[in-house]
């Protein structure tokens, strides 16, 4: 073979080896990084079975709410969690059962929030969980585009997503999950970022 032919042959051989080695090398690198950076993969069905086994033993609401917060911070590995509990006497929501919050957090155990608080009002009206990324998007865009006109024909004012975002940031909340009894909002589970 001439010098040029040998170079072309060696180039083709190199390309062939790279093509053959690429997929096994990629899989090896993915498995290695997963093993060291993302050490635990969760079987959420097993987590739910474990939680339901523990919950079935509990007879008091106080113990149940404490267990829920403990469970999500330890097993689901969120940085912080808390529950807003509805007080029927005052119609306020009390910040309680918190775990993972620093001592200098903006909210503390026992802080009270009115039913008209933008976050609580939104959760009570929408009956759905709310995540901070969607709130930030709505704060920038003005909210979802499906605002309805009431019978009078005037546009109804939508939720104040900037105020909702501010409240969620005060709670260090990545997600808020409402809990209902019938149509009445009873509790709100506040979940922080995943570790």
PDB file of N, CA and C in Angstrom, residues 23-94:
ATOM      1  N   UNK A  23     -21.078   2.822  21.798  1.00  0.00           N
ATOM      2  CA  UNK A  23     -22.236   2.450  22.616  1.00  0.00           C
ATOM      3  C   UNK A  23     -21.824   1.786  23.932  1.00  0.00           C
ATOM      4  N   UNK A  24     -20.912   0.789  23.929  1.00  0.00           N
ATOM      5  CA  UNK A  24     -20.500   0.211  25.215  1.00  0.00           C
ATOM      6  C   UNK A  24     -19.826   1.240  26.131  1.00  0.00           C
ATOM      7  N   UNK A  25     -19.013   2.137  25.554  1.00  0.00           N
ATOM      8  CA  UNK A  25     -18.358   3.167  26.347  1.00  0.00           C
ATOM      9  C   UNK A  25     -19.384   4.133  26.935  1.00  0.00           C
ATOM     10  N   UNK A  26     -20.368   4.517  26.127  1.00  0.00           N
ATOM     11  CA  UNK A  26     -21.431   5.423  26.606  1.00  0.00           C
ATOM     12  C   UNK A  26     -22.190   4.778  27.760  1.00  0.00           C
ATOM     13  N   UNK A  27     -22.580   3.507  27.624  1.00  0.00           N
ATOM     14  CA  UNK A  27     -23.308   2.801  28.690  1.00  0.00           C
ATOM     15  C   UNK A  27     -22.464   2.715  29.955  1.00  0.00           C
ATOM     16  N   UNK A  28     -21.178   2.415  29.794  1.00  0.00           N
ATOM     17  CA  UNK A  28     -20.288   2.327  30.941  1.00  0.00           C
ATOM     18  C   UNK A  28     -20.209   3.667  31.678  1.00  0.00           C
ATOM     19  N   UNK A  29     -20.036   4.762  30.931  1.00  0.00           N
ATOM     20  CA  UNK A  29     -19.946   6.090  31.549  1.00  0.00           C
ATOM     21  C   UNK A  29     -21.249   6.479  32.245  1.00  0.00           C
ATOM     22  N   UNK A  30     -22.397   6.165  31.632  1.00  0.00           N
ATOM     23  CA  UNK A  30     -23.693   6.475  32.251  1.00  0.00           C
ATOM     24  C   UNK A  30     -23.850   5.695  33.552  1.00  0.00           C
ATOM     25  N   UNK A  31     -23.548   4.396  33.524  1.00  0.00           N
ATOM     26  CA  UNK A  31     -23.674   3.582  34.739  1.00  0.00           C
ATOM     27  C   UNK A  31     -22.723   4.058  35.830  1.00  0.00           C
ATOM     28  N   UNK A  32     -21.506   4.437  35.452  1.00  0.00           N
ATOM     29  CA  UNK A  32     -20.528   4.906  36.437  1.00  0.00           C
ATOM     30  C   UNK A  32     -20.981   6.213  37.077  1.00  0.00           C
ATOM     31  N   UNK A  33     -21.429   7.173  36.265  1.00  0.00           N
ATOM     32  CA  UNK A  33     -21.892   8.439  36.847  1.00  0.00           C
ATOM     33  C   UNK A  33     -23.148   8.244  37.679  1.00  0.00           C
ATOM     34  N   UNK A  34     -24.064   7.380  37.237  1.00  0.00           N
ATOM     35  CA  UNK A  34     -25.261   7.101  38.039  1.00  0.00           C
ATOM     36  C   UNK A  34     -24.892   6.488  39.378  1.00  0.00           C
ATOM     37  N   UNK A  35     -23.903   5.600  39.376  1.00  0.00           N
ATOM     38  CA  UNK A  35     -23.517   4.925  40.614  1.00  0.00           C
ATOM     39  C   UNK A  35     -22.931   5.907  41.620  1.00  0.00           C
ATOM     40  N   UNK A  36     -22.124   6.868  41.155  1.00  0.00           N
ATOM     41  CA  UNK A  36     -21.459   7.772  42.088  1.00  0.00           C
ATOM     42  C   UNK A  36     -22.218   9.069  42.334  1.00  0.00           C
ATOM     43  N   UNK A  37     -22.928   9.581  41.354  1.00  0.00           N
ATOM     44  CA  UNK A  37     -23.626  10.850  41.540  1.00  0.00           C
ATOM     45  C   UNK A  37     -25.079  10.665  41.968  1.00  0.00           C
ATOM     46  N   UNK A  38     -25.744   9.672  41.448  1.00  0.00           N
ATOM     47  CA  UNK A  38     -27.151   9.427  41.755  1.00  0.00           C
ATOM     48  C   UNK A  38     -27.234   8.036  42.369  1.00  0.00           C
ATOM     49  N   UNK A  39     -26.809   7.943  43.624  1.00  0.00           N
ATOM     50  CA  UNK A  39     -26.599   6.634  44.200  1.00  0.00           C
ATOM     51  C   UNK A  39     -27.877   5.844  44.414  1.00  0.00           C
ATOM     52  N   UNK A  40     -28.988   6.515  44.729  1.00  0.00           N
ATOM     53  CA  UNK A  40     -30.195   5.763  45.024  1.00  0.00           C
ATOM     54  C   UNK A  40     -31.248   6.015  43.975  1.00  0.00           C
ATOM     55  N   UNK A  41     -31.780   4.937  43.438  1.00  0.00           N
ATOM     56  CA  UNK A  41     -32.949   5.031  42.589  1.00  0.00           C
ATOM     57  C   UNK A  41     -34.102   4.542  43.433  1.00  0.00           C
ATOM     58  N   UNK A  42     -35.227   5.214  43.326  1.00  0.00           N
ATOM     59  CA  UNK A  42     -36.340   4.918  44.206  1.00  0.00           C
ATOM     60  C   UNK A  42     -37.373   4.043  43.537  1.00  0.00           C
ATOM     61  N   UNK A  43     -37.836   3.058  44.279  1.00  0.00           N
ATOM     62  CA  UNK A  43     -38.988   2.289  43.877  1.00  0.00           C
ATOM     63  C   UNK A  43     -40.152   2.890  44.647  1.00  0.00           C
ATOM     64  N   UNK A  44     -40.889   3.791  43.985  1.00  0.00           N
ATOM     65  CA  UNK A  44     -41.929   4.526  44.688  1.00  0.00           C
ATOM     66  C   UNK A  44     -43.073   3.634  45.144  1.00  0.00           C
ATOM     67  N   UNK A  45     -43.292   2.509  44.478  1.00  0.00           N
ATOM     68  CA  UNK A  45     -44.313   1.569  44.960  1.00  0.00           C
ATOM     69  C   UNK A  45     -43.915   1.010  46.322  1.00  0.00           C
ATOM     70  N   UNK A  46     -42.624   0.683  46.482  1.00  0.00           N
ATOM     71  CA  UNK A  46     -42.151   0.178  47.778  1.00  0.00           C
ATOM     72  C   UNK A  46     -42.260   1.277  48.840  1.00  0.00           C
ATOM     73  N   UNK A  47     -41.895   2.512  48.468  1.00  0.00           N
ATOM     74  CA  UNK A  47     -42.021   3.616  49.420  1.00  0.00           C
ATOM     75  C   UNK A  47     -43.466   3.784  49.881  1.00  0.00           C
ATOM     76  N   UNK A  48     -44.413   3.699  48.944  1.00  0.00           N
ATOM     77  CA  UNK A  48     -45.820   3.847  49.305  1.00  0.00           C
ATOM     78  C   UNK A  48     -46.294   2.684  50.177  1.00  0.00           C
ATOM     79  N   UNK A  49     -45.824   1.475  49.893  1.00  0.00           N
ATOM     80  CA  UNK A  49     -46.187   0.326  50.744  1.00  0.00           C
ATOM     81  C   UNK A  49     -45.658   0.532  52.160  1.00  0.00           C
ATOM     82  N   UNK A  50     -44.397   0.987  52.270  1.00  0.00           N
ATOM     83  CA  UNK A  50     -43.817   1.245  53.591  1.00  0.00           C
ATOM     84  C   UNK A  50     -44.602   2.317  54.334  1.00  0.00           C
ATOM     85  N   UNK A  51     -44.956   3.377  53.616  1.00  0.00           N
ATOM     86  CA  UNK A  51     -45.704   4.468  54.240  1.00  0.00           C
ATOM     87  C   UNK A  51     -47.070   3.994  54.695  1.00  0.00           C
ATOM     88  N   UNK A  52     -47.765   3.240  53.849  1.00  0.00           N
ATOM     89  CA  UNK A  52     -49.110   2.792  54.224  1.00  0.00           C
ATOM     90  C   UNK A  52     -49.049   1.837  55.413  1.00  0.00           C
ATOM     91  N   UNK A  53     -47.997   1.028  55.502  1.00  0.00           N
ATOM     92  CA  UNK A  53     -47.851   0.133  56.659  1.00  0.00           C
ATOM     93  C   UNK A  53     -47.692   0.943  57.939  1.00  0.00           C
ATOM     94  N   UNK A  54     -46.897   2.000  57.889  1.00  0.00           N
ATOM     95  CA  UNK A  54     -46.726   2.848  59.073  1.00  0.00           C
ATOM     96  C   UNK A  54     -47.972   3.642  59.402  1.00  0.00           C
ATOM     97  N   UNK A  55     -48.627   4.151  58.379  1.00  0.00           N
ATOM     98  CA  UNK A  55     -49.812   4.984  58.585  1.00  0.00           C
ATOM     99  C   UNK A  55     -50.957   4.177  59.185  1.00  0.00           C
ATOM    100  N   UNK A  56     -51.079   2.919  58.797  1.00  0.00           N
ATOM    101  CA  UNK A  56     -52.197   2.104  59.296  1.00  0.00           C
ATOM    102  C   UNK A  56     -52.126   1.887  60.809  1.00  0.00           C
ATOM    103  N   UNK A  57     -50.968   2.071  61.410  1.00  0.00           N
ATOM    104  CA  UNK A  57     -50.799   1.879  62.855  1.00  0.00           C
ATOM    105  C   UNK A  57     -51.149   3.120  63.673  1.00  0.00           C
ATOM    106  N   UNK A  58     -51.307   4.263  63.003  1.00  0.00           N
ATOM    107  CA  UNK A  58     -51.443   5.538  63.706  1.00  0.00           C
ATOM    108  C   UNK A  58     -52.902   5.865  63.983  1.00  0.00           C
ATOM    109  N   UNK A  59     -53.135   6.359  65.199  1.00  0.00           N
ATOM    110  CA  UNK A  59     -54.506   6.664  65.592  1.00  0.00           C
ATOM    111  C   UNK A  59     -54.753   8.153  65.810  1.00  0.00           C
ATOM    112  N   UNK A  60     -53.703   8.978  65.761  1.00  0.00           N
ATOM    113  CA  UNK A  60     -53.893  10.404  66.002  1.00  0.00           C
ATOM    114  C   UNK A  60     -53.451  11.218  64.784  1.00  0.00           C
ATOM    115  N   UNK A  61     -54.204  12.284  64.495  1.00  0.00           N
ATOM    116  CA  UNK A  61     -53.888  13.146  63.358  1.00  0.00           C
ATOM    117  C   UNK A  61     -52.522  13.801  63.539  1.00  0.00           C
ATOM    118  N   UNK A  62     -52.214  14.196  64.761  1.00  0.00           N
ATOM    119  CA  UNK A  62     -50.915  14.821  65.045  1.00  0.00           C
ATOM    120  C   UNK A  62     -49.765  13.873  64.665  1.00  0.00           C
ATOM    121  N   UNK A  63     -49.859  12.619  65.089  1.00  0.00           N
ATOM    122  CA  UNK A  63     -48.811  11.646  64.756  1.00  0.00           C
ATOM    123  C   UNK A  63     -48.757  11.386  63.259  1.00  0.00           C
ATOM    124  N   UNK A  64     -49.926  11.330  62.616  1.00  0.00           N
ATOM    125  CA  UNK A  64     -49.983  11.074  61.178  1.00  0.00           C
ATOM    126  C   UNK A  64     -49.289  12.183  60.395  1.00  0.00           C
ATOM    127  N   UNK A  65     -49.580  13.440  60.724  1.00  0.00           N
ATOM    128  CA  UNK A  65     -48.968  14.554  60.003  1.00  0.00           C
ATOM    129  C   UNK A  65     -47.466  14.621  60.254  1.00  0.00           C
ATOM    130  N   UNK A  66     -47.056  14.317  61.471  1.00  0.00           N
ATOM    131  CA  UNK A  66     -45.618  14.271  61.769  1.00  0.00           C
ATOM    132  C   UNK A  66     -44.933  13.182  60.952  1.00  0.00           C
ATOM    133  N   UNK A  67     -45.595  12.026  60.842  1.00  0.00           N
ATOM    134  CA  UNK A  67     -45.023  10.920  60.063  1.00  0.00           C
ATOM    135  C   UNK A  67     -44.924  11.268  58.587  1.00  0.00           C
ATOM    136  N   UNK A  68     -45.943  11.919  58.048  1.00  0.00           N
ATOM    137  CA  UNK A  68     -45.927  12.287  56.626  1.00  0.00           C
ATOM    138  C   UNK A  68     -44.742  13.200  56.335  1.00  0.00           C
ATOM    139  N   UNK A  69     -44.545  14.214  57.158  1.00  0.00           N
ATOM    140  CA  UNK A  69     -43.428  15.150  56.950  1.00  0.00           C
ATOM    141  C   UNK A  69     -42.097  14.429  57.110  1.00  0.00           C
ATOM    142  N   UNK A  70     -41.979  13.595  58.130  1.00  0.00           N
ATOM    143  CA  UNK A  70     -40.744  12.832  58.338  1.00  0.00           C
ATOM    144  C   UNK A  70     -40.481  11.907  57.146  1.00  0.00           C
ATOM    145  N   UNK A  71     -41.512  11.233  56.683  1.00  0.00           N
ATOM    146  CA  UNK A  71     -41.385  10.278  55.590  1.00  0.00           C
ATOM    147  C   UNK A  71     -40.902  10.956  54.304  1.00  0.00           C
ATOM    148  N   UNK A  72     -41.507  12.082  53.932  1.00  0.00           N
ATOM    149  CA  UNK A  72     -41.114  12.708  52.667  1.00  0.00           C
ATOM    150  C   UNK A  72     -39.724  13.324  52.735  1.00  0.00           C
ATOM    151  N   UNK A  73     -39.315  13.783  53.907  1.00  0.00           N
ATOM    152  CA  UNK A  73     -37.963  14.345  53.982  1.00  0.00           C
ATOM    153  C   UNK A  73     -36.905  13.252  54.005  1.00  0.00           C
ATOM    154  N   UNK A  74     -37.200  12.126  54.651  1.00  0.00           N
ATOM    155  CA  UNK A  74     -36.197  11.069  54.762  1.00  0.00           C
ATOM    156  C   UNK A  74     -36.206  10.118  53.571  1.00  0.00           C
ATOM    157  N   UNK A  75     -37.378   9.689  53.130  1.00  0.00           N
ATOM    158  CA  UNK A  75     -37.445   8.651  52.111  1.00  0.00           C
ATOM    159  C   UNK A  75     -37.525   9.213  50.697  1.00  0.00           C
ATOM    160  N   UNK A  76     -38.263  10.301  50.517  1.00  0.00           N
ATOM    161  CA  UNK A  76     -38.361  10.908  49.194  1.00  0.00           C
ATOM    162  C   UNK A  76     -37.228  11.904  48.995  1.00  0.00           C
ATOM    163  N   UNK A  77     -36.561  12.259  50.085  1.00  0.00           N
ATOM    164  CA  UNK A  77     -35.371  13.104  50.085  1.00  0.00           C
ATOM    165  C   UNK A  77     -35.617  14.516  49.545  1.00  0.00           C
ATOM    166  N   UNK A  78     -36.618  15.167  50.113  1.00  0.00           N
ATOM    167  CA  UNK A  78     -36.780  16.594  49.842  1.00  0.00           C
ATOM    168  C   UNK A  78     -36.053  17.345  50.950  1.00  0.00           C
ATOM    169  N   UNK A  79     -35.576  18.539  50.631  1.00  0.00           N
ATOM    170  CA  UNK A  79     -34.796  19.311  51.603  1.00  0.00           C
ATOM    171  C   UNK A  79     -35.619  19.729  52.809  1.00  0.00           C
ATOM    172  N   UNK A  80     -36.852  20.112  52.567  1.00  0.00           N
ATOM    173  CA  UNK A  80     -37.710  20.574  53.650  1.00  0.00           C
ATOM    174  C   UNK A  80     -39.164  20.221  53.329  1.00  0.00           C
ATOM    175  N   UNK A  81     -39.948  20.128  54.370  1.00  0.00           N
ATOM    176  CA  UNK A  81     -41.376  19.859  54.205  1.00  0.00           C
ATOM    177  C   UNK A  81     -42.111  20.434  55.407  1.00  0.00           C
ATOM    178  N   UNK A  82     -43.358  20.777  55.191  1.00  0.00           N
ATOM    179  CA  UNK A  82     -44.209  21.285  56.266  1.00  0.00           C
ATOM    180  C   UNK A  82     -45.664  21.083  55.851  1.00  0.00           C
ATOM    181  N   UNK A  83     -46.556  21.343  56.790  1.00  0.00           N
ATOM    182  CA  UNK A  83     -47.981  21.235  56.498  1.00  0.00           C
ATOM    183  C   UNK A  83     -48.678  22.481  57.022  1.00  0.00           C
ATOM    184  N   UNK A  84     -49.508  23.070  56.175  1.00  0.00           N
ATOM    185  CA  UNK A  84     -50.408  24.126  56.617  1.00  0.00           C
ATOM    186  C   UNK A  84     -51.694  23.439  57.067  1.00  0.00           C
ATOM    187  N   UNK A  85     -52.051  23.628  58.326  1.00  0.00           N
ATOM    188  CA  UNK A  85     -53.204  22.950  58.911  1.00  0.00           C
ATOM    189  C   UNK A  85     -54.318  23.966  59.130  1.00  0.00           C
ATOM    190  N   UNK A  86     -55.522  23.629  58.653  1.00  0.00           N
ATOM    191  CA  UNK A  86     -56.677  24.521  58.807  1.00  0.00           C
ATOM    192  C   UNK A  86     -57.185  24.471  60.238  1.00  0.00           C
ATOM    193  N   UNK A  87     -57.376  25.647  60.829  1.00  0.00           N
ATOM    194  CA  UNK A  87     -57.955  25.766  62.164  1.00  0.00           C
ATOM    195  C   UNK A  87     -59.412  26.178  61.991  1.00  0.00           C
ATOM    196  N   UNK A  88     -60.333  25.292  62.324  1.00  0.00           N
ATOM    197  CA  UNK A  88     -61.757  25.558  62.088  1.00  0.00           C
ATOM    198  C   UNK A  88     -62.284  26.712  62.925  1.00  0.00           C
ATOM    199  N   UNK A  89     -61.712  26.942  64.097  1.00  0.00           N
ATOM    200  CA  UNK A  89     -62.208  28.026  64.968  1.00  0.00           C
ATOM    201  C   UNK A  89     -61.910  29.396  64.380  1.00  0.00           C
ATOM    202  N   UNK A  90     -60.706  29.556  63.831  1.00  0.00           N
ATOM    203  CA  UNK A  90     -60.294  30.877  63.343  1.00  0.00           C
ATOM    204  C   UNK A  90     -60.363  31.007  61.827  1.00  0.00           C
ATOM    205  N   UNK A  91     -60.514  29.880  61.115  1.00  0.00           N
ATOM    206  CA  UNK A  91     -60.463  29.844  59.649  1.00  0.00           C
ATOM    207  C   UNK A  91     -59.108  30.292  59.107  1.00  0.00           C
ATOM    208  N   UNK A  92     -58.075  30.139  59.902  1.00  0.00           N
ATOM    209  CA  UNK A  92     -56.713  30.414  59.463  1.00  0.00           C
ATOM    210  C   UNK A  92     -56.003  29.088  59.223  1.00  0.00           C
ATOM    211  N   UNK A  93     -54.904  29.155  58.480  1.00  0.00           N
ATOM    212  CA  UNK A  93     -54.050  27.997  58.261  1.00  0.00           C
ATOM    213  C   UNK A  93     -52.763  28.218  59.038  1.00  0.00           C
ATOM    214  N   UNK A  94     -52.412  27.237  59.865  1.00  0.00           N
ATOM    215  CA  UNK A  94     -51.227  27.325  60.716  1.00  0.00           C
ATOM    216  C   UNK A  94     -50.082  26.544  60.082  1.00  0.00           C
TER     217      UNK A  94
END
